[in-house]
């Protein structure tokens, strides 16, 4: 009967684990809805400010912002990695970090120096193990990111680009497709991609009047543009994280249920074998008498 007792203890342990995974699934589902709402609110703003930058690039201004100028030689590159602070969200962080590692290896192969800005604890820990030069980092942005707290880490990378310390900046994060599908994406952040700037296909262009002058206005606009893109990336990543965690916890709960059924079957067989053995011993004893 010691084997049956051990199986009962295993069943009890798995049931306790199942209760936890079910609770985490419900919490993730609730957080996912709020995260999706913030993500959907961020998308129109990001698209609109991109249109404004497209219009600005077509204006005949004498001032050309550094964010719009492509460097002829790339000696140093920067990468901004958006990840989660917590685990238990399936392969979400693994996919993002694998994409990051692929990009780092390409730069290393070409002899390009690398520095990084990390948003999220998982990315910071991963790049730390790779001995990557992390010039800024921000963790603990929680379920509701605040752009005021993210700006500090992003500003370090932007200043490095302005000062010529970085010639190219790449952004890596997870794009939310739907509840069951999230894809890691990696694309050029700085200089602003020309294909983005040429999306406006109007046959005409116009000049702007800047007060007091073009430089501070354009600098502020493009800085806000980068911050809006980063905020949208963080919002997309949080929505993806909650969706992935909900799916992972549901799968864990289902697997726990299957394991309980299997253990229950083994327990029943063990119990039936013990009963059969006891009956056989009683019958054998009676026959001996």
C-alpha angles and dihedrals in degrees: 000000000000089000091053090050090051091051091050090053091050091050090051091049093050091048090053090050090049091054090054094048092048091051091048090049091054092046092049091049091053093047091045093061092053092044091051090051092054090045093053090049091052096050098068092048092050091049093047096050089048089056090051090052089049090054090046093052090056093051116102097240122158090216115080115193118225090236089065097047118091114220114233094216124033110209099155129025132194128211128199111204120195114197138147128271094223136048133217091089102114118244095334098114093033091059094047093047092047089054089048092050091051091053093047091052091051091053092045090052090053092047094247119151117235136211126173145208115202128201108190134030098256094058092046092052092047096050089043090059089050090053090237117167102255107193096179138006140181126192136172099046087148126196095317112049119208116209091210090065095043095050093073095060093041092048091063091059092044091051090049089054093047092050093051094247089118124037100186136024126203126195122210123185142129118273117215111231101162139319095288099032128062122161130200111234131193122188143153115277101173132064088034106254113256093223088062092050092050097051090099102084098185114145092225136050134196143204125245129223111230124201120229092352141323100252101068093039095050092041091054093045095051092044089054088047093056091045091051091051091049092048091051090050091052091048091049091049093050092050089049091048094054093045092049091047092050092051092045093050091047089052090048091051091049091048090049089052091051091048091050091052091050093048091047090054091049090048092051091049091048092048092047090050091052091050092048090050092051092050090049091051092049092049091046091050092049091050091051091053 
